[in-house]
Amino acid sequence: TFGDDTMGYYETLGGGSGAGPTWHGASGVHVHMSNTRITDPEILERRYPVLLREFCIRRHSGGKGLFHGGDGLIRDIEFLKPFTVTVLSERRVLAPAGMNAGEAGRPGENRFITRDGRTKNLGGKNIFHAQPGDRLRIATPGGGGWGALAGPSESMGQQQG
């Protein structure tokens, strides 16, 4: 969430979903959330004084396993005017668990990057004041993998889709 006395913006970001006994997890999706959708980059930049520096799949963030967890997202926003910014997120310390000997997905990470390049880890919940040129970089968690990899013949869990 970011805003000032004249406007506010709120969005929800997807991550990787967990794998199961017969499926790979999906990448970049909302899990257990309904009636929400992320704003398209072109709309975000047209309606708000921000620049979307990066928006992509966070490759290899899903846990490995016979079936791999889905990958999270990276969303890096540069602010073009002063804003108050609030972050409310989960799975920044505890990684999404794998199941049935599958590996955990990578935990998420929220970073405040100042215009002069200094970086601060925000943890899962934080509020800060951004100035023009400052950035918020969010890397969402990957989903947990399912099942153990027995060897090279079981490589389908390592193929990220």
PDB file of C-alpha atoms in Angstrom:
ATOM      1  CA  THR A   1       0.000   0.000   0.000  1.00  0.00           C
ATOM      2  CA  PHE A   2       1.235   3.483  -0.745  1.00  0.00           C
ATOM      3  CA  GLY A   3      -0.290   6.922  -0.680  1.00  0.00           C
ATOM      4  CA  ASP A   4      -0.397  10.474   0.653  1.00  0.00           C
ATOM      5  CA  ASP A   5      -3.103  12.993   1.621  1.00  0.00           C
ATOM      6  CA  THR A   6      -4.499  13.007  -1.938  1.00  0.00           C
ATOM      7  CA  MET A   7      -4.591   9.325  -2.949  1.00  0.00           C
ATOM      8  CA  GLY A   8      -3.958   5.754  -1.918  1.00  0.00           C
ATOM      9  CA  TYR A   9      -3.161   2.497  -3.692  1.00  0.00           C
ATOM     10  CA  TYR A  10      -3.516  -1.073  -2.418  1.00  0.00           C
ATOM     11  CA  GLU A  11      -2.626  -4.295  -4.191  1.00  0.00           C
ATOM     12  CA  THR A  12      -2.259  -7.965  -3.411  1.00  0.00           C
ATOM     13  CA  LEU A  13       0.577 -10.024  -4.854  1.00  0.00           C
ATOM     14  CA  GLY A  14       0.470 -13.703  -5.693  1.00  0.00           C
ATOM     15  CA  GLY A  15       3.157 -16.241  -4.960  1.00  0.00           C
ATOM     16  CA  GLY A  16       3.852 -19.885  -5.688  1.00  0.00           C
ATOM     17  CA  SER A  17       1.270 -22.480  -4.739  1.00  0.00           C
ATOM     18  CA  GLY A  18       2.292 -25.734  -3.137  1.00  0.00           C
ATOM     19  CA  ALA A  19       2.628 -29.004  -5.036  1.00  0.00           C
ATOM     20  CA  GLY A  20       0.568 -32.085  -4.283  1.00  0.00           C
ATOM     21  CA  PRO A  21       0.641 -35.847  -4.810  1.00  0.00           C
ATOM     22  CA  THR A  22      -0.200 -35.584  -8.525  1.00  0.00           C
ATOM     23  CA  TRP A  23       0.542 -31.971  -9.510  1.00  0.00           C
ATOM     24  CA  HIS A  24       3.171 -29.231  -9.666  1.00  0.00           C
ATOM     25  CA  GLY A  25       2.398 -25.983  -7.912  1.00  0.00           C
ATOM     26  CA  ALA A  26       1.340 -22.973 -10.001  1.00  0.00           C
ATOM     27  CA  SER A  27       3.591 -19.911 -10.286  1.00  0.00           C
ATOM     28  CA  GLY A  28       2.556 -16.327  -9.603  1.00  0.00           C
ATOM     29  CA  VAL A  29      -0.980 -16.982  -8.350  1.00  0.00           C
ATOM     30  CA  HIS A  30      -3.166 -15.869  -5.479  1.00  0.00           C
ATOM     31  CA  VAL A  31      -3.687 -18.784  -3.101  1.00  0.00           C
ATOM     32  CA  HIS A  32      -6.731 -18.871  -0.789  1.00  0.00           C
ATOM     33  CA  MET A  33      -7.778 -15.397  -1.874  1.00  0.00           C
ATOM     34  CA  SER A  34     -10.770 -14.371  -3.916  1.00  0.00           C
ATOM     35  CA  ASN A  35     -12.126 -11.259  -5.604  1.00  0.00           C
ATOM     36  CA  THR A  36      -8.693  -9.718  -6.080  1.00  0.00           C
ATOM     37  CA  ARG A  37      -6.356  -9.130  -8.979  1.00  0.00           C
ATOM     38  CA  ILE A  38      -3.035  -7.349  -9.435  1.00  0.00           C
ATOM     39  CA  THR A  39      -3.000  -4.131 -11.473  1.00  0.00           C
ATOM     40  CA  ASP A  40      -1.545  -4.336 -14.989  1.00  0.00           C
ATOM     41  CA  PRO A  41       1.827  -2.536 -15.282  1.00  0.00           C
ATOM     42  CA  GLU A  42       0.588  -0.051 -17.894  1.00  0.00           C
ATOM     43  CA  ILE A  43      -2.409   0.934 -15.780  1.00  0.00           C
ATOM     44  CA  LEU A  44      -0.314   1.247 -12.612  1.00  0.00           C
ATOM     45  CA  GLU A  45       2.164   3.627 -14.272  1.00  0.00           C
ATOM     46  CA  ARG A  46      -0.531   5.642 -16.049  1.00  0.00           C
ATOM     47  CA  ARG A  47      -2.702   6.233 -12.972  1.00  0.00           C
ATOM     48  CA  TYR A  48      -0.089   6.595 -10.236  1.00  0.00           C
ATOM     49  CA  PRO A  49       3.237   8.466  -9.932  1.00  0.00           C
ATOM     50  CA  VAL A  50       5.353   5.303  -9.886  1.00  0.00           C
ATOM     51  CA  LEU A  51       7.593   3.362 -12.243  1.00  0.00           C
ATOM     52  CA  LEU A  52       7.419  -0.429 -12.273  1.00  0.00           C
ATOM     53  CA  ARG A  53      11.106  -1.344 -12.562  1.00  0.00           C
ATOM     54  CA  GLU A  54      10.556  -5.115 -12.607  1.00  0.00           C
ATOM     55  CA  PHE A  55       7.620  -7.519 -12.589  1.00  0.00           C
ATOM     56  CA  CYS A  56       8.431 -11.174 -13.229  1.00  0.00           C
ATOM     57  CA  ILE A  57       8.344 -14.747 -11.978  1.00  0.00           C
ATOM     58  CA  ARG A  58      10.871 -15.338  -9.167  1.00  0.00           C
ATOM     59  CA  ARG A  59      12.594 -18.303 -10.815  1.00  0.00           C
ATOM     60  CA  HIS A  60      13.596 -21.287  -8.676  1.00  0.00           C
ATOM     61  CA  SER A  61      11.751 -20.056  -5.565  1.00  0.00           C
ATOM     62  CA  GLY A  62       9.434 -23.090  -5.523  1.00  0.00           C
ATOM     63  CA  GLY A  63      10.521 -26.088  -3.465  1.00  0.00           C
ATOM     64  CA  LYS A  64      12.006 -29.088  -5.250  1.00  0.00           C
ATOM     65  CA  GLY A  65      10.387 -32.484  -5.131  1.00  0.00           C
ATOM     66  CA  LEU A  66       8.880 -35.188  -7.260  1.00  0.00           C
ATOM     67  CA  PHE A  67       6.381 -32.380  -7.953  1.00  0.00           C
ATOM     68  CA  HIS A  68       7.840 -28.890  -7.585  1.00  0.00           C
ATOM     69  CA  GLY A  69       6.240 -25.942  -5.853  1.00  0.00           C
ATOM     70  CA  GLY A  70       5.235 -22.935  -7.933  1.00  0.00           C
ATOM     71  CA  ASP A  71       7.516 -19.894  -8.156  1.00  0.00           C
ATOM     72  CA  GLY A  72       6.740 -16.574  -6.519  1.00  0.00           C
ATOM     73  CA  LEU A  73       6.852 -13.108  -8.089  1.00  0.00           C
ATOM     74  CA  ILE A  74       9.159 -10.101  -8.041  1.00  0.00           C
ATOM     75  CA  ARG A  75       7.595  -6.640  -8.095  1.00  0.00           C
ATOM     76  CA  ASP A  76       9.944  -3.627  -7.891  1.00  0.00           C
ATOM     77  CA  ILE A  77       8.248  -0.214  -7.710  1.00  0.00           C
ATOM     78  CA  GLU A  78      10.057   3.145  -7.888  1.00  0.00           C
ATOM     79  CA  PHE A  79       8.232   6.094  -6.332  1.00  0.00           C
ATOM     80  CA  LEU A  80       8.177   9.365  -8.277  1.00  0.00           C
ATOM     81  CA  LYS A  81       6.835  11.498  -5.399  1.00  0.00           C
ATOM     82  CA  PRO A  82       6.890  11.256  -1.587  1.00  0.00           C
ATOM     83  CA  PHE A  83       4.634   8.524  -0.205  1.00  0.00           C
ATOM     84  CA  THR A  84       3.919   6.641   2.985  1.00  0.00           C
ATOM     85  CA  VAL A  85       4.362   2.943   2.191  1.00  0.00           C
ATOM     86  CA  THR A  86       2.990   0.022   4.199  1.00  0.00           C
ATOM     87  CA  VAL A  87       3.863  -3.646   3.715  1.00  0.00           C
ATOM     88  CA  LEU A  88       1.775  -6.454   5.200  1.00  0.00           C
ATOM     89  CA  SER A  89       2.958  -9.916   4.170  1.00  0.00           C
ATOM     90  CA  GLU A  90       3.580 -13.462   5.378  1.00  0.00           C
ATOM     91  CA  ARG A  91       6.199 -16.209   4.932  1.00  0.00           C
ATOM     92  CA  ARG A  92       9.155 -13.842   5.180  1.00  0.00           C
ATOM     93  CA  VAL A  93      10.800 -15.776   8.035  1.00  0.00           C
ATOM     94  CA  LEU A  94       9.276 -19.261   7.918  1.00  0.00           C
ATOM     95  CA  ALA A  95       9.472 -20.829   4.469  1.00  0.00           C
ATOM     96  CA  PRO A  96       6.392 -22.490   2.931  1.00  0.00           C
ATOM     97  CA  ALA A  97       6.753 -26.137   3.933  1.00  0.00           C
ATOM     98  CA  GLY A  98       7.222 -29.025   1.534  1.00  0.00           C
ATOM     99  CA  MET A  99       5.164 -32.174   1.982  1.00  0.00           C
ATOM    100  CA  ASN A 100       5.992 -35.895   1.937  1.00  0.00           C
ATOM    101  CA  ALA A 101       9.768 -35.176   1.843  1.00  0.00           C
ATOM    102  CA  GLY A 102       9.445 -32.339  -0.702  1.00  0.00           C
ATOM    103  CA  GLU A 103      11.617 -29.269  -0.073  1.00  0.00           C
ATOM    104  CA  ALA A 104      10.340 -25.984   1.306  1.00  0.00           C
ATOM    105  CA  GLY A 105       9.784 -23.045  -1.023  1.00  0.00           C
ATOM    106  CA  ARG A 106      12.003 -19.962  -0.578  1.00  0.00           C
ATOM    107  CA  PRO A 107      10.619 -17.422   1.886  1.00  0.00           C
ATOM    108  CA  GLY A 108       9.596 -14.006   0.614  1.00  0.00           C
ATOM    109  CA  GLU A 109      11.621 -10.838   0.995  1.00  0.00           C
ATOM    110  CA  ASN A 110      10.655  -7.143   1.179  1.00  0.00           C
ATOM    111  CA  ARG A 111      13.365  -4.542   0.573  1.00  0.00           C
ATOM    112  CA  PHE A 112      13.382  -0.761   0.763  1.00  0.00           C
ATOM    113  CA  ILE A 113      16.018   0.592  -1.641  1.00  0.00           C
ATOM    114  CA  THR A 114      16.893   4.275  -1.334  1.00  0.00           C
ATOM    115  CA  ARG A 115      17.703   6.393  -4.385  1.00  0.00           C
ATOM    116  CA  ASP A 116      21.396   6.312  -3.373  1.00  0.00           C
ATOM    117  CA  GLY A 117      21.420   2.477  -3.341  1.00  0.00           C
ATOM    118  CA  ARG A 118      21.179   1.676   0.375  1.00  0.00           C
ATOM    119  CA  THR A 119      19.025  -1.383   1.081  1.00  0.00           C
ATOM    120  CA  LYS A 120      16.974  -2.254   4.161  1.00  0.00           C
ATOM    121  CA  ASN A 121      15.210  -5.567   4.785  1.00  0.00           C
ATOM    122  CA  LEU A 122      11.674  -4.631   5.881  1.00  0.00           C
ATOM    123  CA  GLY A 123      10.631  -7.998   7.255  1.00  0.00           C
ATOM    124  CA  GLY A 124       7.016  -9.083   6.803  1.00  0.00           C
ATOM    125  CA  LYS A 125       5.264  -6.026   8.200  1.00  0.00           C
ATOM    126  CA  ASN A 126       6.525  -2.456   8.099  1.00  0.00           C
ATOM    127  CA  ILE A 127       5.790   1.172   7.285  1.00  0.00           C
ATOM    128  CA  PHE A 128       8.215   3.729   5.845  1.00  0.00           C
ATOM    129  CA  HIS A 129       8.312   7.093   4.086  1.00  0.00           C
ATOM    130  CA  ALA A 130       9.602   6.972   0.519  1.00  0.00           C
ATOM    131  CA  GLN A 131      11.070   9.889  -1.396  1.00  0.00           C
ATOM    132  CA  PRO A 132      11.251  10.256  -5.188  1.00  0.00           C
ATOM    133  CA  GLY A 133      13.698   7.667  -6.550  1.00  0.00           C
ATOM    134  CA  ASP A 134      13.253   5.269  -3.600  1.00  0.00           C
ATOM    135  CA  ARG A 135      12.009   1.749  -4.356  1.00  0.00           C
ATOM    136  CA  LEU A 136      10.078  -1.110  -2.807  1.00  0.00           C
ATOM    137  CA  ARG A 137      11.202  -4.530  -4.041  1.00  0.00           C
ATOM    138  CA  ILE A 138       8.951  -7.430  -3.066  1.00  0.00           C
ATOM    139  CA  ALA A 139       9.900 -11.055  -3.764  1.00  0.00           C
ATOM    140  CA  THR A 140       7.001 -13.336  -2.878  1.00  0.00           C
ATOM    141  CA  PRO A 141       7.494 -16.888  -1.547  1.00  0.00           C
ATOM    142  CA  GLY A 142       7.580 -20.016  -3.656  1.00  0.00           C
ATOM    143  CA  GLY A 143       5.320 -22.948  -2.856  1.00  0.00           C
ATOM    144  CA  GLY A 144       6.538 -26.104  -1.156  1.00  0.00           C
ATOM    145  CA  GLY A 145       7.455 -29.198  -3.181  1.00  0.00           C
ATOM    146  CA  TRP A 146       5.870 -32.635  -2.787  1.00  0.00           C
ATOM    147  CA  GLY A 147       7.659 -35.967  -2.641  1.00  0.00           C
ATOM    148  CA  ALA A 148      11.330 -36.851  -2.563  1.00  0.00           C
ATOM    149  CA  LEU A 149      13.558 -36.873  -5.609  1.00  0.00           C
ATOM    150  CA  ALA A 150      15.197 -40.314  -5.738  1.00  0.00           C
ATOM    151  CA  GLY A 151      17.755 -39.505  -8.411  1.00  0.00           C
ATOM    152  CA  PRO A 152      18.391 -38.190 -11.921  1.00  0.00           C
ATOM    153  CA  SER A 153      15.552 -40.222 -13.465  1.00  0.00           C
ATOM    154  CA  GLU A 154      13.063 -38.202 -11.400  1.00  0.00           C
ATOM    155  CA  SER A 155      14.014 -34.847 -12.886  1.00  0.00           C
ATOM    156  CA  MET A 156      10.476 -33.573 -13.537  1.00  0.00           C
ATOM    157  CA  GLY A 157      10.463 -31.898 -10.128  1.00  0.00           C
ATOM    158  CA  GLN A 158      13.370 -29.695 -11.201  1.00  0.00           C
ATOM    159  CA  GLN A 159      11.732 -28.399 -14.360  1.00  0.00           C
ATOM    160  CA  GLN A 160      10.304 -24.983 -13.575  1.00  0.00           C
ATOM    161  CA  GLY A 161       7.280 -24.204 -15.733  1.00  0.00           C
TER     162      GLY A 161
END
